[in-house]
Coordinates of C-alpha atoms (C1' of nucleotides) in Angstrom, one line a residue:
Chain A
M1 CA -4.6 34.1 2.4
K2 CA -4.5 31.4 -0.3
Q3 CA -1.5 32.9 -1.8
L4 CA 0.2 32.8 1.6
I5 CA -0.4 29.1 1.9
K6 CA 0.8 28.5 -1.6
D7 CA 4.0 30.4 -1.1
A8 CA 4.7 28.5 2.1
V9 CA 4.2 25.2 0.3
I10 CA 6.4 26.1 -2.6
N11 CA 9.0 27.3 -0.2
G12 CA 8.8 24.1 1.8
L13 CA 9.1 22.0 -1.3
E14 CA 12.3 23.8 -2.3
Q15 CA 13.8 23.2 1.0
C16 CA 12.9 19.5 0.9
R17 CA 14.8 19.3 -2.3
A18 CA 17.7 21.3 -1.1
S19 CA 18.2 18.9 1.7
G20 CA 17.7 15.9 -0.6
L21 CA 14.5 14.6 0.9
L22 CA 12.8 15.0 -2.4
S23 CA 14.2 14.7 -5.9
G24 CA 12.5 16.1 -8.9
E25 CA 12.4 19.6 -10.1
G26 CA 9.9 22.3 -11.0
C27 CA 6.7 22.9 -9.2
P28 CA 3.4 21.4 -10.3
D29 CA 0.5 23.8 -10.7
F30 CA -1.1 22.6 -7.5
V31 CA -4.3 24.0 -5.9
V32 CA -5.0 25.6 -2.6
E33 CA -8.7 25.2 -2.0
V34 CA -11.3 25.6 0.6
P35 CA -12.5 22.1 1.6
N36 CA -16.2 21.3 1.7
H37 CA -16.0 20.1 5.3
S38 CA -14.6 22.0 8.1
D39 CA -13.0 18.8 9.4
H40 CA -10.6 19.2 6.5
G41 CA -9.3 22.4 7.7
D42 CA -9.4 25.9 6.3
F43 CA -7.3 25.2 3.3
A44 CA -6.3 21.9 1.5
V45 CA -3.3 21.5 -0.8
N46 CA -3.1 18.7 -3.3
V47 CA 0.6 19.0 -4.2
A48 CA 1.6 15.6 -2.8
M49 CA -0.8 13.8 -5.2
M50 CA 0.4 15.7 -8.1
L51 CA 4.0 14.9 -7.3
A52 CA 3.5 11.2 -6.8
K53 CA 4.4 10.2 -10.3
A54 CA 7.5 12.3 -10.6
E55 CA 8.8 11.4 -7.2
R56 CA 7.9 7.7 -7.5
K57 CA 6.6 7.8 -4.0
A58 CA 3.1 7.4 -2.4
P59 CA 1.3 10.7 -2.1
R60 CA 1.0 10.3 1.7
Q61 CA 4.7 9.7 2.0
I62 CA 5.5 12.9 0.1
A63 CA 2.9 14.7 2.2
E64 CA 4.7 13.5 5.3
I65 CA 8.0 14.8 4.2
L66 CA 6.5 18.2 3.3
L67 CA 4.6 18.3 6.6
Q68 CA 7.8 17.9 8.6
Q69 CA 9.4 20.7 6.7
L70 CA 6.4 23.0 7.1
Q71 CA 6.0 22.4 10.7
S72 CA 9.5 23.4 11.4
S73 CA 8.8 26.9 9.9
Q74 CA 6.6 29.7 11.1
G75 CA 3.2 30.3 9.6
P76 CA -0.3 31.5 10.3
W77 CA -1.5 28.0 11.0
Q78 CA -2.4 26.3 14.2
R79 CA -1.8 22.8 12.9
I80 CA -1.3 20.9 9.7
E81 CA -2.3 17.4 9.0
I82 CA -2.4 14.8 6.2
A83 CA -5.7 13.3 5.3
G84 CA -7.4 11.2 2.7
P85 CA -5.4 10.2 -0.4
G86 CA -2.6 12.8 0.5
F87 CA -4.2 16.1 1.1
I88 CA -2.3 18.5 3.3
N89 CA -4.8 20.3 5.4
F90 CA -4.1 23.6 7.1
F91 CA -5.9 24.8 10.2
L92 CA -5.4 28.5 10.7
K93 CA -5.3 30.4 13.9
P94 CA -8.7 32.1 14.6
I95 CA -7.0 35.5 14.9
C96 CA -6.2 35.3 11.2
W97 CA -9.9 35.4 10.4
Y98 CA -10.9 37.9 13.1
G99 CA -8.1 40.2 12.1
L100 CA -9.7 40.6 8.7
L101 CA -12.9 42.0 10.2
A102 CA -11.1 45.3 10.6
D103 CA -10.9 45.5 6.8
I104 CA -14.6 45.4 6.5
Y105 CA -15.0 48.3 8.9
R106 CA -12.2 50.2 7.3
Q107 CA -13.5 49.8 3.8
G108 CA -17.2 49.9 4.6
E109 CA -19.3 50.1 1.5
H110 CA -16.2 49.5 -0.5
Y111 CA -15.5 46.2 1.1
G112 CA -15.5 43.6 -1.7
R113 CA -14.1 45.9 -4.3
G114 CA -11.3 44.2 -6.3
T115 CA -8.7 45.1 -8.8
L116 CA -9.5 42.4 -11.3
G117 CA -10.7 44.9 -13.8
A118 CA -7.8 47.3 -13.3
G119 CA -9.9 50.1 -14.8
R120 CA -10.4 48.5 -18.1
K121 CA -13.4 49.7 -20.0
V122 CA -16.4 47.4 -20.4
Q123 CA -19.7 48.0 -21.9
V124 CA -22.8 46.0 -20.9
E125 CA -25.6 46.3 -23.4
F126 CA -28.9 44.9 -22.2
V127 CA -32.7 45.0 -22.5
S128 CA -32.5 46.8 -25.9
A129 CA -36.2 45.9 -26.4
N130 CA -37.8 47.2 -29.6
P131 CA -39.6 50.5 -28.9
T132 CA -42.8 49.0 -30.2
G133 CA -44.4 48.2 -26.9
P134 CA -43.9 48.2 -23.2
L135 CA -41.4 45.9 -21.4
H136 CA -42.7 42.6 -20.4
I137 CA -41.6 40.2 -17.7
G138 CA -38.9 38.6 -19.9
H139 CA -37.3 41.9 -20.5
G140 CA -37.3 42.3 -16.7
R141 CA -35.1 39.3 -16.3
G142 CA -32.7 40.7 -18.9
A143 CA -32.7 44.1 -17.1
A144 CA -32.0 42.6 -13.7
T145 CA -29.2 40.4 -15.1
G146 CA -27.5 43.0 -17.2
D147 CA -27.7 45.6 -14.4
A148 CA -26.3 43.1 -11.9
V149 CA -23.5 42.0 -14.2
A150 CA -22.6 45.6 -14.7
S151 CA -22.6 46.2 -11.0
V152 CA -20.5 43.1 -10.2
L153 CA -18.0 44.2 -12.8
Q154 CA -17.8 47.7 -11.3
E155 CA -17.1 46.1 -7.9
A156 CA -14.4 44.1 -9.5
G157 CA -12.7 47.3 -10.7
F158 CA -13.9 47.6 -14.3
D159 CA -14.9 50.9 -15.8
V160 CA -18.5 50.0 -16.8
Q161 CA -21.0 51.6 -19.1
R162 CA -24.6 50.5 -19.4
E163 CA -26.1 50.9 -22.8
Y164 CA -29.5 50.4 -24.4
Y165 CA -29.7 49.8 -28.1
I166 CA -32.8 51.2 -29.7
N167 CA -34.0 49.3 -32.8
D168 CA -35.6 52.4 -34.4
A169 CA -34.7 51.7 -38.0
G170 CA -36.5 48.6 -39.2
N171 CA -39.8 48.1 -40.8
Q172 CA -41.2 47.3 -37.4
M173 CA -41.3 51.0 -36.8
D174 CA -43.4 51.3 -39.9
T175 CA -45.7 48.7 -38.4
L176 CA -45.9 50.7 -35.2
G177 CA -46.7 53.9 -37.0
R178 CA -49.4 52.2 -39.1
S179 CA -50.9 50.5 -36.0
I180 CA -51.3 53.7 -34.1
F181 CA -52.5 55.6 -37.1
L182 CA -55.2 52.9 -37.7
R183 CA -56.4 53.1 -34.1
Y184 CA -56.3 56.9 -34.4
Q185 CA -58.6 56.7 -37.4
Q186 CA -60.9 54.4 -35.6
L187 CA -61.1 56.8 -32.7
C188 CA -62.0 59.5 -35.1
G189 CA -65.0 57.3 -36.2
R190 CA -63.6 55.9 -39.4
D191 CA -64.5 52.3 -40.2
V192 CA -61.0 50.9 -41.0
E193 CA -59.8 47.4 -40.7
F194 CA -57.1 46.6 -38.2
P195 CA -55.0 43.8 -39.7
A196 CA -53.6 40.9 -37.7
D197 CA -49.9 41.8 -38.4
C198 CA -50.3 45.1 -36.6
Y199 CA -49.6 45.5 -32.9
Q200 CA -52.7 44.5 -31.0
G201 CA -52.0 45.8 -27.5
D202 CA -54.2 48.3 -25.7
Y203 CA -51.2 50.6 -25.4
I204 CA -51.5 51.3 -29.1
R205 CA -55.0 52.7 -28.7
D206 CA -54.0 54.6 -25.6
E207 CA -51.2 56.2 -27.6
A208 CA -53.6 57.0 -30.4
Q209 CA -56.0 58.6 -27.9
I210 CA -53.2 60.8 -26.5
I211 CA -52.3 62.0 -29.9
L212 CA -55.9 62.6 -30.8
D213 CA -56.4 64.7 -27.6
R214 CA -53.3 66.7 -28.2
E215 CA -53.2 67.1 -32.0
G216 CA -56.8 66.8 -33.1
E217 CA -58.0 65.2 -36.3
R218 CA -55.5 66.9 -38.6
F219 CA -53.8 63.7 -39.6
L220 CA -56.9 62.5 -41.4
R221 CA -56.2 65.0 -44.1
M222 CA -52.5 64.1 -44.3
E223 CA -51.1 61.8 -47.0
E224 CA -51.0 58.3 -45.5
G225 CA -47.3 57.6 -45.8
E226 CA -46.4 60.9 -44.2
A227 CA -48.9 60.3 -41.4
I228 CA -47.5 56.8 -40.7
R229 CA -44.0 58.2 -40.5
W230 CA -45.2 60.8 -38.1
F231 CA -47.0 58.3 -35.9
A232 CA -44.0 55.9 -36.0
C233 CA -41.6 58.6 -34.9
H234 CA -43.8 60.1 -32.1
G235 CA -45.3 56.8 -31.0
G236 CA -41.8 55.2 -30.9
E237 CA -40.4 58.0 -28.8
A238 CA -43.5 57.9 -26.4
I239 CA -43.0 54.2 -26.0
R240 CA -39.3 54.6 -25.4
R241 CA -40.0 57.1 -22.6
G242 CA -42.5 54.6 -21.2
I243 CA -39.8 51.9 -21.2
D244 CA -37.4 54.3 -19.5
A245 CA -40.0 55.0 -16.8
D246 CA -40.5 51.3 -16.2
L247 CA -36.8 50.8 -15.9
Q248 CA -36.5 53.7 -13.5
Q249 CA -39.1 52.1 -11.3
F250 CA -37.1 48.9 -11.5
G251 CA -34.0 50.8 -10.4
V252 CA -32.1 50.3 -13.7
H253 CA -30.4 53.4 -15.2
F254 CA -28.7 53.5 -18.5
D255 CA -25.6 55.6 -19.2
N256 CA -26.4 55.7 -22.8
W257 CA -29.4 55.1 -25.2
Y258 CA -28.0 54.3 -28.6
S259 CA -30.1 54.7 -31.7
E260 CA -29.8 52.2 -34.6
Q261 CA -31.0 54.9 -36.9
S262 CA -28.1 57.1 -35.9
L263 CA -25.8 54.4 -37.4
Y264 CA -27.4 55.2 -40.8
D265 CA -27.4 58.9 -40.2
R266 CA -23.6 58.8 -39.7
N267 CA -23.1 56.4 -42.6
L268 CA -21.6 53.9 -40.2
V269 CA -23.5 50.9 -41.7
A270 CA -21.9 51.5 -45.1
E271 CA -18.5 52.0 -43.5
G272 CA -18.9 48.7 -41.6
I273 CA -19.7 46.8 -44.8
E274 CA -16.8 48.6 -46.4
A275 CA -14.4 47.5 -43.7
L276 CA -15.4 43.9 -44.2
K277 CA -15.1 44.3 -47.9
E278 CA -11.5 45.5 -47.5
G279 CA -10.7 42.4 -45.5
G280 CA -12.1 40.3 -48.4
H281 CA -15.0 38.9 -46.4
I282 CA -17.7 40.0 -48.8
Y283 CA -19.0 38.5 -52.0
E284 CA -22.0 39.1 -54.2
Q285 CA -24.5 36.5 -55.2
D286 CA -28.0 36.7 -56.6
G287 CA -27.8 40.5 -56.4
A288 CA -27.1 40.5 -52.6
Q289 CA -24.0 41.2 -50.6
W290 CA -22.9 38.3 -48.4
F291 CA -20.6 38.2 -45.5
R292 CA -18.5 35.0 -45.5
T293 CA -19.1 34.2 -41.8
T294 CA -18.5 30.5 -42.5
A295 CA -14.8 31.4 -42.7
F296 CA -15.1 31.9 -38.9
G297 CA -17.1 28.9 -37.9
D298 CA -20.7 30.0 -38.7
D299 CA -23.1 27.5 -40.3
K300 CA -23.8 29.6 -43.3
D301 CA -23.0 32.9 -44.8
R302 CA -25.1 35.9 -44.0
V303 CA -26.6 38.6 -46.1
L304 CA -25.8 42.2 -45.3
V305 CA -27.4 44.0 -48.3
R306 CA -30.5 42.4 -49.8
S307 CA -31.0 42.3 -53.6
N308 CA -33.6 45.1 -53.2
G309 CA -30.8 47.3 -51.8
A310 CA -32.0 47.3 -48.2
T311 CA -29.5 46.5 -45.5
T312 CA -30.3 43.7 -43.0
Y313 CA -30.5 44.0 -39.2
F314 CA -27.2 42.1 -39.1
A315 CA -25.6 44.9 -41.2
S316 CA -26.4 47.5 -38.5
D317 CA -25.2 45.1 -35.9
V318 CA -21.9 44.8 -37.6
A319 CA -21.7 48.6 -37.7
Y320 CA -22.8 48.9 -34.1
H321 CA -20.3 46.5 -32.6
R322 CA -17.5 47.8 -34.7
E323 CA -18.3 51.2 -33.4
K324 CA -18.3 50.0 -29.8
Y325 CA -14.7 49.1 -30.0
Q326 CA -13.9 52.3 -31.7
R327 CA -15.3 53.9 -28.6
G328 CA -12.5 52.3 -26.6
F329 CA -14.2 49.4 -24.8
D330 CA -11.9 46.5 -24.2
T331 CA -14.7 44.1 -23.6
V332 CA -18.2 44.3 -24.8
I333 CA -21.0 42.3 -23.2
D334 CA -24.3 41.6 -24.9
V335 CA -27.3 40.3 -22.9
W336 CA -29.6 38.4 -25.2
G337 CA -32.6 36.2 -24.9
A338 CA -31.6 32.6 -25.2
D339 CA -33.7 32.2 -28.2
H340 CA -31.1 34.2 -30.1
H341 CA -28.3 31.9 -29.3
G342 CA -28.0 31.0 -33.0
Y343 CA -26.7 34.5 -33.6
V344 CA -23.6 34.0 -31.5
P345 CA -21.4 32.5 -34.2
R346 CA -22.1 35.3 -36.7
M347 CA -21.4 38.0 -34.1
K348 CA -18.2 36.3 -33.1
A349 CA -17.4 36.2 -36.8
V350 CA -17.7 39.9 -37.0
L351 CA -15.0 40.3 -34.4
S352 CA -12.7 37.8 -36.1
A353 CA -13.1 39.6 -39.4
L354 CA -12.3 42.9 -37.8
K355 CA -9.2 41.3 -36.3
R356 CA -10.4 41.4 -32.8
D357 CA -10.2 38.6 -30.3
P358 CA -13.7 37.0 -30.3
E359 CA -13.3 36.8 -26.5
D360 CA -13.7 40.6 -26.5
L361 CA -17.3 40.0 -27.1
Q362 CA -19.1 38.1 -24.3
I363 CA -22.7 37.1 -24.9
I364 CA -24.9 36.3 -21.9
L365 CA -27.9 34.3 -22.8
V366 CA -30.9 34.8 -20.6
Q367 CA -33.6 32.2 -20.8
L368 CA -37.1 33.5 -21.3
V369 CA -39.2 33.6 -18.3
N370 CA -42.0 31.1 -17.9
L371 CA -44.7 33.2 -16.5
L372 CA -47.4 31.5 -14.4
R373 CA -50.4 32.7 -12.6
D374 CA -51.7 30.3 -10.0
G375 CA -49.7 27.6 -11.6
V376 CA -51.2 28.2 -15.0
Q377 CA -48.9 29.3 -17.8
V378 CA -49.6 32.7 -19.2
A379 CA -49.1 32.8 -23.0
M380 CA -47.2 35.8 -24.0
S381 CA -46.8 37.4 -27.4
T382 CA -46.3 41.0 -28.3
R383 CA -48.3 40.6 -31.5
S384 CA -51.3 39.1 -29.9
G385 CA -51.1 41.6 -27.1
T386 CA -51.5 39.1 -24.3
F387 CA -48.5 39.8 -22.1
V388 CA -47.8 40.8 -18.6
T389 CA -45.7 43.9 -18.4
L390 CA -42.8 44.5 -16.2
K391 CA -44.6 47.4 -14.7
E392 CA -47.6 45.2 -13.7
V393 CA -45.3 42.8 -11.9
L394 CA -43.4 45.6 -10.2
D395 CA -46.6 47.1 -9.0
E396 CA -47.7 43.7 -7.7
V397 CA -44.5 42.3 -6.1
G398 CA -42.2 45.2 -5.7
R399 CA -38.8 46.0 -7.0
D400 CA -36.7 44.1 -4.4
A401 CA -38.6 40.8 -4.7
C402 CA -38.7 41.1 -8.4
R403 CA -35.0 41.7 -8.9
F404 CA -33.9 39.1 -6.4
F405 CA -36.2 36.5 -7.9
F406 CA -34.7 37.1 -11.4
L407 CA -31.2 36.6 -10.1
M408 CA -31.8 33.4 -8.2
R409 CA -30.8 31.2 -11.0
R410 CA -28.0 31.2 -13.5
S411 CA -29.2 33.2 -16.4
D412 CA -29.2 30.4 -18.9
S413 CA -31.4 28.3 -16.7
Q414 CA -35.2 28.5 -17.1
L415 CA -37.1 30.5 -14.6
D416 CA -40.7 29.8 -13.5
F417 CA -42.2 33.0 -12.2
D418 CA -45.5 32.5 -10.5
L419 CA -47.1 35.9 -9.9
E420 CA -49.3 34.6 -7.1
L421 CA -46.4 32.9 -5.5
A422 CA -44.2 36.0 -5.7
K423 CA -47.0 38.1 -4.2
K424 CA -47.3 36.0 -1.1
Q425 CA -44.2 37.5 0.4
S426 CA -43.8 34.3 2.4
T427 CA -40.8 32.1 2.8
E428 CA -40.9 31.2 -0.9
N429 CA -39.6 34.7 -1.5
P430 CA -36.1 34.6 -0.2
V431 CA -35.4 38.3 -0.5
Y432 CA -37.2 38.9 2.7
Y433 CA -35.0 36.3 4.4
V434 CA -31.9 38.2 3.5
Q435 CA -33.3 41.6 4.2
Y436 CA -34.6 40.4 7.5
A437 CA -31.0 39.4 8.5
H438 CA -29.9 42.9 7.9
A439 CA -32.9 44.4 9.7
R440 CA -32.2 42.1 12.7
V441 CA -28.7 43.4 13.1
C442 CA -30.1 46.9 13.0
S443 CA -32.6 45.9 15.6
I444 CA -29.8 44.6 17.8
N445 CA -28.0 47.9 17.4
R446 CA -31.0 49.8 18.5
N447 CA -31.3 47.7 21.6
A448 CA -27.6 48.0 22.2
A449 CA -27.8 51.8 21.9
E450 CA -30.7 51.8 24.4
A451 CA -28.4 49.9 26.8
G452 CA -25.8 52.6 26.4
L453 CA -23.5 50.5 24.2
T454 CA -21.9 52.0 21.1
L455 CA -20.5 50.1 18.2
P456 CA -16.9 49.3 19.0
G457 CA -13.9 50.0 16.7
A458 CA -11.3 47.4 15.9
D459 CA -9.0 48.6 18.7
Q460 CA -11.8 48.4 21.3
V461 CA -12.6 44.8 20.8
D462 CA -11.2 41.7 22.5
L463 CA -11.3 39.3 19.7
G464 CA -10.5 36.5 22.1
K465 CA -14.1 36.7 23.3
L466 CA -15.2 35.3 20.0
E467 CA -14.6 31.7 20.9
L468 CA -17.6 30.0 19.4
A469 CA -17.2 27.7 16.3
E470 CA -20.2 29.5 14.8
E471 CA -18.5 32.9 15.1
L472 CA -15.4 31.6 13.5
A473 CA -17.4 30.2 10.7
L474 CA -19.2 33.5 10.2
A475 CA -15.8 35.4 10.0
K476 CA -14.6 33.0 7.4
M477 CA -17.8 33.4 5.4
L478 CA -17.2 37.2 5.4
E479 CA -13.7 36.8 4.2
R480 CA -15.0 34.9 1.2
Y481 CA -17.1 37.9 0.0
P482 CA -14.5 39.6 -2.2
Q483 CA -13.7 36.3 -3.9
V484 CA -17.4 35.8 -4.6
I485 CA -17.5 39.2 -6.3
C486 CA -14.3 38.4 -8.2
G487 CA -15.7 35.0 -9.4
A488 CA -19.0 36.5 -10.3
A489 CA -17.2 39.1 -12.4
Q490 CA -14.9 36.7 -14.1
H491 CA -17.7 34.4 -15.2
F492 CA -20.5 37.1 -15.6
E493 CA -22.6 35.2 -13.1
P494 CA -24.4 37.5 -10.6
H495 CA -26.4 34.6 -9.3
R496 CA -23.3 33.5 -7.3
L497 CA -23.8 36.6 -5.2
T498 CA -27.5 35.8 -4.7
F499 CA -26.6 32.4 -3.3
Y500 CA -23.8 33.9 -1.2
V501 CA -26.1 36.4 0.6
Q502 CA -28.7 33.8 1.2
E503 CA -26.0 31.5 2.8
L504 CA -24.6 34.3 4.9
A505 CA -28.1 35.3 6.1
A506 CA -28.9 31.6 6.9
Q507 CA -25.7 31.3 9.0
F508 CA -26.5 34.5 10.8
H509 CA -30.1 33.6 11.6
S510 CA -28.9 30.3 13.0
Y511 CA -26.3 32.0 15.2
Y512 CA -28.8 34.6 16.3
N513 CA -31.3 31.9 17.3
Q514 CA -28.8 30.0 19.3
Y515 CA -26.9 32.8 21.1
R516 CA -27.6 36.3 22.3
V517 CA -25.5 39.2 21.1
I518 CA -26.2 41.4 24.1
V519 CA -25.2 39.5 27.2
D520 CA -24.1 40.4 30.7
D521 CA -20.4 40.3 29.9
R522 CA -19.6 43.7 28.3
A523 CA -16.5 42.5 26.5
T524 CA -18.3 39.6 24.9
T525 CA -21.2 41.9 23.9
L526 CA -18.8 44.3 22.2
A527 CA -17.0 41.5 20.4
R528 CA -20.3 40.1 19.1
L529 CA -21.6 43.5 18.1
Y530 CA -18.4 43.9 16.2
L531 CA -19.0 40.6 14.4
V532 CA -22.7 41.0 13.6
N533 CA -22.2 44.5 12.2
A534 CA -19.5 43.2 9.9
I535 CA -22.2 40.8 8.7
R536 CA -24.6 43.7 8.3
I537 CA -22.1 45.6 6.1
V538 CA -21.4 42.6 3.9
I539 CA -25.1 41.9 3.4
Q540 CA -25.8 45.5 2.6
N541 CA -23.0 45.5 0.1
G542 CA -24.1 42.3 -1.5
L543 CA -27.7 43.5 -1.8
R544 CA -26.6 46.8 -3.2
V545 CA -24.7 45.1 -6.0
L546 CA -27.8 43.0 -6.8
G547 CA -29.9 46.2 -6.9
V548 CA -31.9 45.2 -3.8
S549 CA -32.4 47.5 -0.8
A550 CA -31.3 46.7 2.7
P551 CA -33.9 48.1 5.0
E552 CA -33.2 48.8 8.7
Q553 CA -36.7 48.0 9.7
M554 CA -39.2 45.8 8.0
Chain B
rG1 C1' -31.6 16.6 -41.0
rC2 C1' -27.7 20.1 -38.9
rG3 C1' -26.3 23.3 -34.8
rC4 C1' -26.5 25.2 -29.6
rA5 C1' -27.9 24.2 -24.6
rA6 C1' -29.8 21.3 -20.8
rU7 C1' -30.5 16.4 -17.8
rU8 C1' -28.2 16.5 -10.0
rA9 C1' -33.5 14.8 -3.8
rG10 C1' -40.9 14.4 -4.7
rC11 C1' -40.6 19.9 -7.0
rU12 C1' -37.4 24.3 -8.3
rC13 C1' -32.3 24.7 -8.6
rA14 C1' -26.7 25.5 -6.7
rG15 C1' -22.2 22.9 -7.1
rC16 C1' -15.8 27.6 -8.4
rU17 C1' -9.5 25.5 -11.6
rG18 C1' -11.3 17.8 -11.7
rG19 C1' -10.6 16.8 -5.0
rA20 C1' -12.2 13.9 0.4
rU21 C1' -18.8 12.0 3.1
rA22 C1' -22.8 15.9 -3.7
rG23 C1' -25.7 21.0 -1.1
rA24 C1' -29.9 24.8 -0.6
rG25 C1' -35.0 26.4 -0.8
rC26 C1' -39.9 24.5 -1.2
rG27 C1' -42.8 20.3 0.1
rU28 C1' -43.3 16.1 3.9
rU29 C1' -42.6 14.5 9.3
rG30 C1' -41.4 15.9 14.3
rG31 C1' -39.7 19.8 17.7
rC32 C1' -38.4 25.3 19.5
rC33 C1' -41.5 31.8 21.6
rU34 C1' -40.6 34.1 30.0
rC35 C1' -35.5 35.1 25.6
rC36 C1' -31.8 41.2 21.2
rG37 C1' -38.1 41.0 15.7
rG38 C1' -41.0 33.4 15.0
rA39 C1' -40.9 37.2 8.0
rG40 C1' -36.9 33.1 12.3
rC41 C1' -34.4 28.4 14.2
rC42 C1' -33.4 22.9 15.1
rA43 C1' -33.9 17.7 13.7
rA44 C1' -35.5 13.7 10.4
rA45 C1' -36.6 11.5 5.8
rG46 C1' -35.3 12.1 0.7
rG47 C1' -29.6 10.6 -4.5
rU48 C1' -27.4 4.8 -9.7
rC49 C1' -25.5 13.3 -10.4
rA50 C1' -30.0 10.5 -17.7
rC51 C1' -27.1 6.0 -19.6
rA52 C1' -22.4 3.7 -21.4
rA53 C1' -17.4 3.8 -22.3
rG54 C1' -12.7 6.7 -21.9
rU55 C1' -8.8 10.1 -19.7
rU56 C1' -6.1 9.6 -14.1
rC57 C1' -3.9 9.1 -8.0
rG58 C1' -9.1 11.1 -8.2
rA59 C1' -15.0 12.7 -12.5
rA60 C1' -21.5 15.6 -11.1
rU61 C1' -17.3 18.5 -13.4
rC62 C1' -13.0 16.9 -19.0
rU63 C1' -13.5 13.6 -24.0
rU64 C1' -16.6 10.4 -27.1
rG65 C1' -21.2 7.9 -28.0
rU66 C1' -26.5 7.0 -26.8
rA67 C1' -31.4 8.7 -25.0
rU68 C1' -34.8 12.5 -23.6
rU69 C1' -36.2 17.8 -23.4
rG70 C1' -35.9 22.9 -25.0
rC71 C1' -34.2 26.4 -28.5
rG72 C1' -32.2 27.9 -33.2
rC73 C1' -31.6 27.1 -38.5
rG74 C1' -35.1 33.8 -43.8
rC75 C1' -32.3 38.3 -49.0
rC76 C1' -37.3 39.0 -41.1
rA77 C1' -36.4 42.3 -37.1

RNA sequence: GCGCAAUUAGCUCAGCUGGAUAGAGCGUUGGCCUCCGGAGCCAAAGGUCACAAGUUCGAAUCUUGUAUUGCGCGCCA
C-alpha cells in the first residue's frame, strides 16, 4: 500500500517536470508514513519539504502543484490534501482496507508471514546457562526473548535454528562434581567440611541423595579425583535434563544442544586458534597466547591460551562461533545477559579476524530481572543458593503470564518482576486482557452459531455495511500486522509485537463495548462477524509468535 | 580512570527511516451492567522528553559537551 502511494507520487513528480511545472531532477528519498493522527489521513508524504531547496519554492507551493497532478490521475484515494508545513495527506477509500481482510482469511495462521528472510539461515543461541544449577528467573527472560526472536524471524521468512550452548568444559564442572560428592559424603555420615566456593543450593544435596539411593556408598572407596569426575559428569547431565524439563514447561524447545566439551573432543578449539594464527592475529607474551582484538576496536588484547597451557573460555567461544558459520548460518544471534556487554567487542573482533562481516553476529542483551516479592527485592546468587527458579515462577503464575510479562519491555530495559503482583491475575497482568479479547470473539461466535449464523466468507459479505469509523480503524490496524512482524524481525525486538496485540485488543474491547456484533440486520451482523473474526485470527497469530496461548474460553 | 547503556506523566515503560497536537498500563478522580462474558468500557487530571549547544524546512529521535544512574573493565567461567 505504501509502495503504491510512493509510485504514484514519483509518477506525478515526473509528469510535473515533463510539463515544466517543476524544474529540478532526480527524486529525493522521501518517506511515505502513517501519521499519528487520523485527521492527517492514512498516509503522509514529505516530498514537497524535501524538494523546497532544489526547486527554490515554498514547500506548500510545490505540494500544490503535485496535488493538482495527482488529483487528475486515478488512484485508490478518496481525497488528497495539503497540511502543516507541506505534507501531502492521502485519504484512502474504505474498500482498500476492507478488501485486505480477505487476505487474513485466505492465509489464516500464515497471515503475517513475510519474505524478508528469503529462506536465509539464522541461528538463535539463547539461555545457555551453565549446567551447574536449575534455571532462575533471569534465565526465563532470556528464554522468552530468544524464543520470541526466533519465532518472529521464522514468521519473517528466515530459516531458524534454536540452539543451547552447554558450558560443560570449565572448572565449574569440577566444582559441581566436588559439591555433589561432598554432600554425598555427608549423607553417608562422614563429617566433611562444605566450603563456601561450592554450590550451596539444596538441589546439590537432592542430587547427591538420588545418586546415593541408586548407586549406594561405593564412591566412598573410590579415588577422590575419579569420584569427582564421575559426579561432575552425572550431576551435570542430571541438571541439564532438569533444565530441559523446565524449558519444556515454559514451552521452549531447542533444535540443538551444543556441548562445549565437544569442541575439544573434535580439536576445534586448537583449529580456531590456528586459524587466527594464520591471519597473524596471535602473539605470545609472558608465556601466554594473545589474540590482538585491539586491532578490531577492543579495549585490550585477550588471552586464548594461558601460560599454564589451559585454554580460556574465550578460546572455545572463538571455536564455537567459527564453527557456527561453517554450519552455514548467514546470521548468528546470541542472547546474553546485559552484564556481559563488555564481551561484545571481542566477539565482533573474532568475526573481523575471520574475515566475516561483524554484522553477521547480532548480540541481544537482556537486562537481568529485578525480582521482587511484595515489593521487597529478592537477592539472587547461584553460589549462595538464594534464588527463585524459573520453575517456581512457572508453577505460581503460569506459562502465559510469565512469557508475556518478560516480553513487555524491550530486552535491554530493566524489568521489575513482582511475584505477588504477577500472581494476582488482575489488570496488572495484561496477558489476560489480550487473551480475553480472543475469547470474546469466540464467545460471540458461539452466540452467532446458536442464532443459526455461520461465519461468512469474503464473497458473502457486504463490506459496505462496515460504515463505522471504529470498524475502519480496526481494519487498518489489522493491515499493519505484517509490518509489525517485519519490523520486529529486522530489529530483533519482539516487544513490538507485545505492544501491538495489546493495542489491537484495546481497540477491539472498545468497539465491543460500544456496539453489538449480532444485531437485527443480518447483513450488518455478517459483516461485523467477518471483521471481528479477522481480529481473532490476528490476535491468535500474534500470541502464537510470542509463545502465549489463545484460549477460546477463560 | 576508561568503556558500554540508560535518563520521556506520580510509578513502570512504548515511541519505527528525523515529521504535524509526545502515547499506553498502573495509580488518582468521576461515570457505565435490562445489553453478544464487567477479567471489560468511557471521561478527567497528569510533560521544560535530564541539561546546554549544534546539524535543518522540521529533533524525544542525529552530533558534541555536562550531570545523574546502572553495568563492564582477570592468564575466571
